PDB file of C-alpha atoms in Angstrom:
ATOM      1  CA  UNK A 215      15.771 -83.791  61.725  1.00 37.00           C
ATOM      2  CA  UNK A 216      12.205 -82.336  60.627  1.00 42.00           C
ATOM      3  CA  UNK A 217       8.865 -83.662  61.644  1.00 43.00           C
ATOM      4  CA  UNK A 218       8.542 -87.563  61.102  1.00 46.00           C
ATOM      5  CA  UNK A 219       5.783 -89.589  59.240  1.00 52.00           C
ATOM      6  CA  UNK A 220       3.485 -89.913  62.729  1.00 52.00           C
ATOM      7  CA  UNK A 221       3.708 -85.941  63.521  1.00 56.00           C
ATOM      8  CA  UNK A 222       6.704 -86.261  65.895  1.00 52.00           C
ATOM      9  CA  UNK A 223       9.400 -83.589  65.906  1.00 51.00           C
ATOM     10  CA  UNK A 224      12.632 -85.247  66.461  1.00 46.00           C
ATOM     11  CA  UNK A 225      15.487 -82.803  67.064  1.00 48.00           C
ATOM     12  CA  UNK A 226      19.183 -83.678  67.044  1.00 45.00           C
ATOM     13  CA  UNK A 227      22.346 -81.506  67.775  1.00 48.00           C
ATOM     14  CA  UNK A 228      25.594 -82.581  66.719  1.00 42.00           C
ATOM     15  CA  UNK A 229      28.651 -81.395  66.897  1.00 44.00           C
ATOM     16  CA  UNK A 230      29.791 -79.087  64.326  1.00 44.00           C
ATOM     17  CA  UNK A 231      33.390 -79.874  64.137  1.00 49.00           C
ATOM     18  CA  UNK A 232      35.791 -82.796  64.985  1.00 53.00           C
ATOM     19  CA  UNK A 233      37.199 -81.126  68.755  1.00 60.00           C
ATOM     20  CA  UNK A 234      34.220 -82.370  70.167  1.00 65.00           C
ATOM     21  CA  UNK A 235      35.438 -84.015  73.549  1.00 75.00           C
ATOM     22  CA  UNK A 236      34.708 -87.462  74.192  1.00 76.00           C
ATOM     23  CA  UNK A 237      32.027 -86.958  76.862  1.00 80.00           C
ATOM     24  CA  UNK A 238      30.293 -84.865  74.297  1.00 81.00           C
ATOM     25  CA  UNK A 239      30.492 -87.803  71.602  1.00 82.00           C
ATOM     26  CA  UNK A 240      28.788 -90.115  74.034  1.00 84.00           C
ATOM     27  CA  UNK A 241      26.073 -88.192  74.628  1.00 83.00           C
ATOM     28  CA  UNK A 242      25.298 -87.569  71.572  1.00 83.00           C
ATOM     29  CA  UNK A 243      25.381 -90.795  70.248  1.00 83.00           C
ATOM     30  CA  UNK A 244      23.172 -91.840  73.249  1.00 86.00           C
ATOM     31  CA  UNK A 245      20.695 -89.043  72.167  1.00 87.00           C
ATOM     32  CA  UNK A 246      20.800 -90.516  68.445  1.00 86.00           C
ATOM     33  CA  UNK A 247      20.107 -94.163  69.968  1.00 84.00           C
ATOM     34  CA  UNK A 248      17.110 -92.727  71.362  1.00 85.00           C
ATOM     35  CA  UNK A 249      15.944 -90.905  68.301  1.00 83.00           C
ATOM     36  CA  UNK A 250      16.666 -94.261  66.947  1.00 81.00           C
ATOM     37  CA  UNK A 251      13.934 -96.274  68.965  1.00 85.00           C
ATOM     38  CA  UNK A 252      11.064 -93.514  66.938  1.00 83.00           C
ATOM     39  CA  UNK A 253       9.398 -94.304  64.006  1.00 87.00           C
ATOM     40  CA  UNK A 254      11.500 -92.850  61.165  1.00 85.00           C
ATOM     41  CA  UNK A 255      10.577 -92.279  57.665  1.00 87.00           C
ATOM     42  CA  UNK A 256      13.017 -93.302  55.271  1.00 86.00           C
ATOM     43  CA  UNK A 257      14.807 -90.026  54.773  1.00 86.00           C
ATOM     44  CA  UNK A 258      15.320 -89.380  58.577  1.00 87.00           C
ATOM     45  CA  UNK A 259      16.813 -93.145  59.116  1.00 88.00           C
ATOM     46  CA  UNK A 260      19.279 -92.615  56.374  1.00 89.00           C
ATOM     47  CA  UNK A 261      20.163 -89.072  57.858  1.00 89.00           C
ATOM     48  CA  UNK A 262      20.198 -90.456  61.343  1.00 90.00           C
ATOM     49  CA  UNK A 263      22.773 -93.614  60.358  1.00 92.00           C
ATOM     50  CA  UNK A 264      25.317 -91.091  58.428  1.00 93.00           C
ATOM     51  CA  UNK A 265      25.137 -88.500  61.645  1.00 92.00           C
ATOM     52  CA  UNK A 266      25.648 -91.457  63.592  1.00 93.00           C
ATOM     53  CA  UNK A 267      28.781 -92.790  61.274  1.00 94.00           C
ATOM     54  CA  UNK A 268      29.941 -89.536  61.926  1.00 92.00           C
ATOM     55  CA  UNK A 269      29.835 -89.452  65.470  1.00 90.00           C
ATOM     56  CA  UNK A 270      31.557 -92.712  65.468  1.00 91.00           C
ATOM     57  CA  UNK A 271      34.569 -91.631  63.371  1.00 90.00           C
ATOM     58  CA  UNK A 272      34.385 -88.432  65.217  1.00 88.00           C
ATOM     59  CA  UNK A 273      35.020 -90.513  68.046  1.00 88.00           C
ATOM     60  CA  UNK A 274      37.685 -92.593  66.434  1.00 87.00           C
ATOM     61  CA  UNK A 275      35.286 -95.801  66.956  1.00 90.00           C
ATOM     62  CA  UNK A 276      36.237 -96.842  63.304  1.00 90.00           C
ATOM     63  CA  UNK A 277      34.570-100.798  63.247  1.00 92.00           C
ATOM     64  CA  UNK A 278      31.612 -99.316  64.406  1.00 92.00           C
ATOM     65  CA  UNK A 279      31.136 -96.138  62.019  1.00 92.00           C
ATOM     66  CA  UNK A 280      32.512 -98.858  58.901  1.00 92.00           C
ATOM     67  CA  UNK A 281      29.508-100.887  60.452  1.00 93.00           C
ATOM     68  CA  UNK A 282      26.761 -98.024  60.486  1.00 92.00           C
ATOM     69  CA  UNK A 283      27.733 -97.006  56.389  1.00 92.00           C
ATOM     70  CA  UNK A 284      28.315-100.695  55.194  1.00 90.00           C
ATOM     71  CA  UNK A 285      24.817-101.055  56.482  1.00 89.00           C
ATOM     72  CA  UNK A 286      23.321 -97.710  53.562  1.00 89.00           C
ATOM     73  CA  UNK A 287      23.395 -98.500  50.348  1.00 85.00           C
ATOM     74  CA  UNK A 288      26.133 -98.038  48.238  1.00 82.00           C
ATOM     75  CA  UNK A 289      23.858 -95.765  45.589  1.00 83.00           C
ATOM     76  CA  UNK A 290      22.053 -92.325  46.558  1.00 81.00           C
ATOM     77  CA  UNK A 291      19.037 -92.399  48.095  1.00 79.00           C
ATOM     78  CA  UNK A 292      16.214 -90.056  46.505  1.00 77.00           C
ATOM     79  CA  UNK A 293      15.972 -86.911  48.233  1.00 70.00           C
ATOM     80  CA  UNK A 294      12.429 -87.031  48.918  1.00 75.00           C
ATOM     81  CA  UNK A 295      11.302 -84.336  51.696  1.00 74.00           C
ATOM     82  CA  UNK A 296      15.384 -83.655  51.642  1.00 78.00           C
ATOM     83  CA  UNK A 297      16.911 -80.773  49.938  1.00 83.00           C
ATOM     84  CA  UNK A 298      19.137 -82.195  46.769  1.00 85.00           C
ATOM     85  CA  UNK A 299      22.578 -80.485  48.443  1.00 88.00           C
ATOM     86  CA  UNK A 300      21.524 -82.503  51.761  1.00 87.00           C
ATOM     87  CA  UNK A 301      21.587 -85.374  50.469  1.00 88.00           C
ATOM     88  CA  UNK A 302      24.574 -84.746  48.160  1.00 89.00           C
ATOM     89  CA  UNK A 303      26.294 -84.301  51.354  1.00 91.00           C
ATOM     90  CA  UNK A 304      25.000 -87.066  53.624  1.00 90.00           C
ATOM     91  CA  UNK A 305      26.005 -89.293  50.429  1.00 91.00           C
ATOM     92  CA  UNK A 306      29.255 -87.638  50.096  1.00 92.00           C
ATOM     93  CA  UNK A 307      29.787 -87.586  53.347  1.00 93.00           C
ATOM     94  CA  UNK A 308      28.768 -91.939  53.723  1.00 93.00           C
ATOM     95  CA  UNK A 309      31.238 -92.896  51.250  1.00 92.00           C
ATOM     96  CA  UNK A 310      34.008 -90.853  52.586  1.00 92.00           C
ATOM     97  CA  UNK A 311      33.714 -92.604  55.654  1.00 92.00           C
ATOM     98  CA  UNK A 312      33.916 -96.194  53.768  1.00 92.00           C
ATOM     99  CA  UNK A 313      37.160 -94.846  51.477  1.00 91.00           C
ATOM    100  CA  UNK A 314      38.556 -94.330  54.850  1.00 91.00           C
ATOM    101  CA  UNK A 315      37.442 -97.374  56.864  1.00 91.00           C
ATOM    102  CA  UNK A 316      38.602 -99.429  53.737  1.00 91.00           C
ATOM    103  CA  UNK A 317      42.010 -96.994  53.847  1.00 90.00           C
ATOM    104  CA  UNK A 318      42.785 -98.185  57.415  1.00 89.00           C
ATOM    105  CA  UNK A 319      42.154-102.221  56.300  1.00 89.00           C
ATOM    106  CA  UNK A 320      44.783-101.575  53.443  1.00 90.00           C
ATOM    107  CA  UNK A 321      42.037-102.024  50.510  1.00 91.00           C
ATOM    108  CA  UNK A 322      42.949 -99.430  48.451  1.00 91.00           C
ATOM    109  CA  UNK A 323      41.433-100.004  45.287  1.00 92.00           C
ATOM    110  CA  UNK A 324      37.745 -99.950  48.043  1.00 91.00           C
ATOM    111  CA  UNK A 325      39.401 -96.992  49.256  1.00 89.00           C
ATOM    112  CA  UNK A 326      40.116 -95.057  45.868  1.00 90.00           C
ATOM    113  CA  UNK A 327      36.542 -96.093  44.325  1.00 92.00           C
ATOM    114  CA  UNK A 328      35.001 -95.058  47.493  1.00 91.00           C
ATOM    115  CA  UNK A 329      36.141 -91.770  46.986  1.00 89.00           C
ATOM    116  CA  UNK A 330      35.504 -91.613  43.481  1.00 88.00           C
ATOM    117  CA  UNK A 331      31.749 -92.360  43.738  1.00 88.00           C
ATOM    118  CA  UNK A 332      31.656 -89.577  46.541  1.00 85.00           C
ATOM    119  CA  UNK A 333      32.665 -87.001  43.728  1.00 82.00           C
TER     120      UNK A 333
END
Protein backbone atom coordinates (compact mmCIF):
# COMPACT_ATOMS: atom_id res chain seq x y z
CA UNK A 1 0.00 0.00 0.00
CA UNK A 2 1.30 3.68 -0.89
CA UNK A 3 0.49 6.82 0.96
CA UNK A 4 -3.38 7.28 1.58
CA UNK A 5 -5.68 10.33 0.81
CA UNK A 6 -4.91 12.02 4.56
CA UNK A 7 -0.89 11.63 4.17
CA UNK A 8 -0.72 8.28 6.05
CA UNK A 9 1.69 5.59 4.90
CA UNK A 10 0.07 2.33 5.38
CA UNK A 11 2.42 -0.61 4.83
CA UNK A 12 1.36 -4.24 4.48
CA UNK A 13 3.47 -7.51 4.08
CA UNK A 14 1.97 -10.52 2.87
CA UNK A 15 2.98 -13.58 2.24
CA UNK A 16 4.43 -14.31 -1.02
CA UNK A 17 3.42 -17.82 -1.54
CA UNK A 18 0.71 -20.29 -0.29
CA UNK A 19 3.26 -22.32 2.60
CA UNK A 20 2.62 -19.60 4.74
CA UNK A 21 1.89 -21.34 8.22
CA UNK A 22 -1.20 -20.69 9.90
CA UNK A 23 0.16 -18.49 12.71
CA UNK A 24 1.57 -16.38 9.96
CA UNK A 25 -2.00 -16.10 8.19
CA UNK A 26 -3.46 -14.79 11.41
CA UNK A 27 -1.30 -12.24 11.86
CA UNK A 28 -1.49 -10.98 8.91
CA UNK A 29 -4.95 -10.80 8.54
CA UNK A 30 -5.01 -9.11 12.01
CA UNK A 31 -2.48 -6.52 10.59
CA UNK A 32 -4.91 -5.99 7.46
CA UNK A 33 -7.96 -5.52 10.03
CA UNK A 34 -6.03 -2.81 11.41
CA UNK A 35 -5.05 -1.17 8.19
CA UNK A 36 -8.68 -1.62 7.72
CA UNK A 37 -9.91 0.76 10.62
CA UNK A 38 -7.65 3.89 8.38
CA UNK A 39 -9.11 6.03 6.07
CA UNK A 40 -8.61 4.41 2.65
CA UNK A 41 -8.96 5.89 -0.68
CA UNK A 42 -10.74 3.89 -3.05
CA UNK A 43 -7.83 2.17 -4.71
CA UNK A 44 -6.20 1.03 -1.36
CA UNK A 45 -9.75 -0.49 -0.03
CA UNK A 46 -10.13 -2.48 -3.16
CA UNK A 47 -6.37 -3.63 -2.88
CA UNK A 48 -6.76 -4.23 0.80
CA UNK A 49 -10.20 -6.57 0.35
CA UNK A 50 -8.45 -8.79 -2.58
CA UNK A 51 -5.08 -9.17 -0.22
CA UNK A 52 -7.41 -9.96 2.37
CA UNK A 53 -9.50 -12.65 0.06
CA UNK A 54 -6.27 -13.94 -0.41
CA UNK A 55 -5.21 -14.42 2.94
CA UNK A 56 -8.44 -16.08 3.58
CA UNK A 57 -8.15 -18.72 0.82
CA UNK A 58 -4.56 -18.88 1.71
CA UNK A 59 -5.83 -19.95 4.87
CA UNK A 60 -8.41 -22.29 3.51
CA UNK A 61 -11.22 -19.97 5.27
CA UNK A 62 -13.27 -20.30 1.95
CA UNK A 63 -16.99 -18.60 3.26
CA UNK A 64 -15.08 -15.89 4.40
CA UNK A 65 -12.65 -15.06 1.33
CA UNK A 66 -16.19 -15.87 -1.09
CA UNK A 67 -17.55 -13.14 1.42
CA UNK A 68 -14.63 -10.47 1.08
CA UNK A 69 -14.83 -10.77 -3.24
CA UNK A 70 -18.73 -11.10 -3.44
CA UNK A 71 -18.52 -7.86 -1.57
CA UNK A 72 -16.02 -5.94 -5.04
CA UNK A 73 -17.66 -5.48 -7.88
CA UNK A 74 -17.95 -7.83 -10.43
CA UNK A 75 -16.36 -5.18 -13.22
CA UNK A 76 -12.69 -3.60 -12.98
CA UNK A 77 -12.17 -0.88 -11.03
CA UNK A 78 -10.19 2.14 -12.75
CA UNK A 79 -6.68 2.06 -11.95
CA UNK A 80 -6.41 5.44 -10.72
CA UNK A 81 -3.00 6.07 -8.66
CA UNK A 82 -2.60 2.04 -9.54
CA UNK A 83 -0.38 0.78 -12.19
CA UNK A 84 -2.73 -0.87 -15.14
CA UNK A 85 -0.83 -4.56 -14.57
CA UNK A 86 -1.80 -4.05 -10.70
CA UNK A 87 -4.92 -3.86 -11.13
CA UNK A 88 -5.11 -6.43 -13.96
CA UNK A 89 -3.91 -8.66 -11.32
CA UNK A 90 -5.88 -7.73 -8.20
CA UNK A 91 -8.94 -8.17 -10.77
CA UNK A 92 -7.63 -11.34 -12.05
CA UNK A 93 -6.72 -12.40 -9.06
CA UNK A 94 -10.74 -11.41 -7.34
CA UNK A 95 -12.48 -13.42 -9.80
CA UNK A 96 -10.31 -16.40 -9.53
CA UNK A 97 -11.14 -16.59 -6.09
CA UNK A 98 -15.11 -16.44 -6.91
CA UNK A 99 -14.62 -19.28 -9.96
CA UNK A 100 -13.29 -21.22 -7.12
CA UNK A 101 -15.60 -20.42 -4.19
CA UNK A 102 -18.49 -21.02 -6.77
CA UNK A 103 -16.32 -24.43 -7.87
CA UNK A 104 -16.53 -25.77 -4.27
CA UNK A 105 -20.68 -24.92 -4.11
CA UNK A 106 -20.98 -27.04 -7.41
CA UNK A 107 -22.06 -23.85 -9.64
CA UNK A 108 -20.18 -24.44 -12.45
CA UNK A 109 -21.51 -22.41 -15.06
CA UNK A 110 -20.49 -19.23 -11.89
CA UNK A 111 -17.42 -21.10 -11.82
CA UNK A 112 -16.52 -21.27 -15.68
CA UNK A 113 -17.73 -17.48 -16.30
CA UNK A 114 -15.79 -16.49 -13.34
CA UNK A 115 -12.83 -17.57 -14.91
CA UNK A 116 -13.60 -16.36 -18.18
CA UNK A 117 -14.04 -12.70 -17.15
CA UNK A 118 -10.60 -13.10 -15.25
CA UNK A 119 -8.94 -13.66 -18.79
Amino acid sequence: MQRSSNGVRVTARYPMNISSSPKQLEALEKRLQKIGKHTLSDEEAYQLSVVTAKVYFYGSKFEQCQAAVDSLATTIPDEGAMSPVYVRQLYMAQMVMRGITAEMHGDMDTAHSMYDTAL
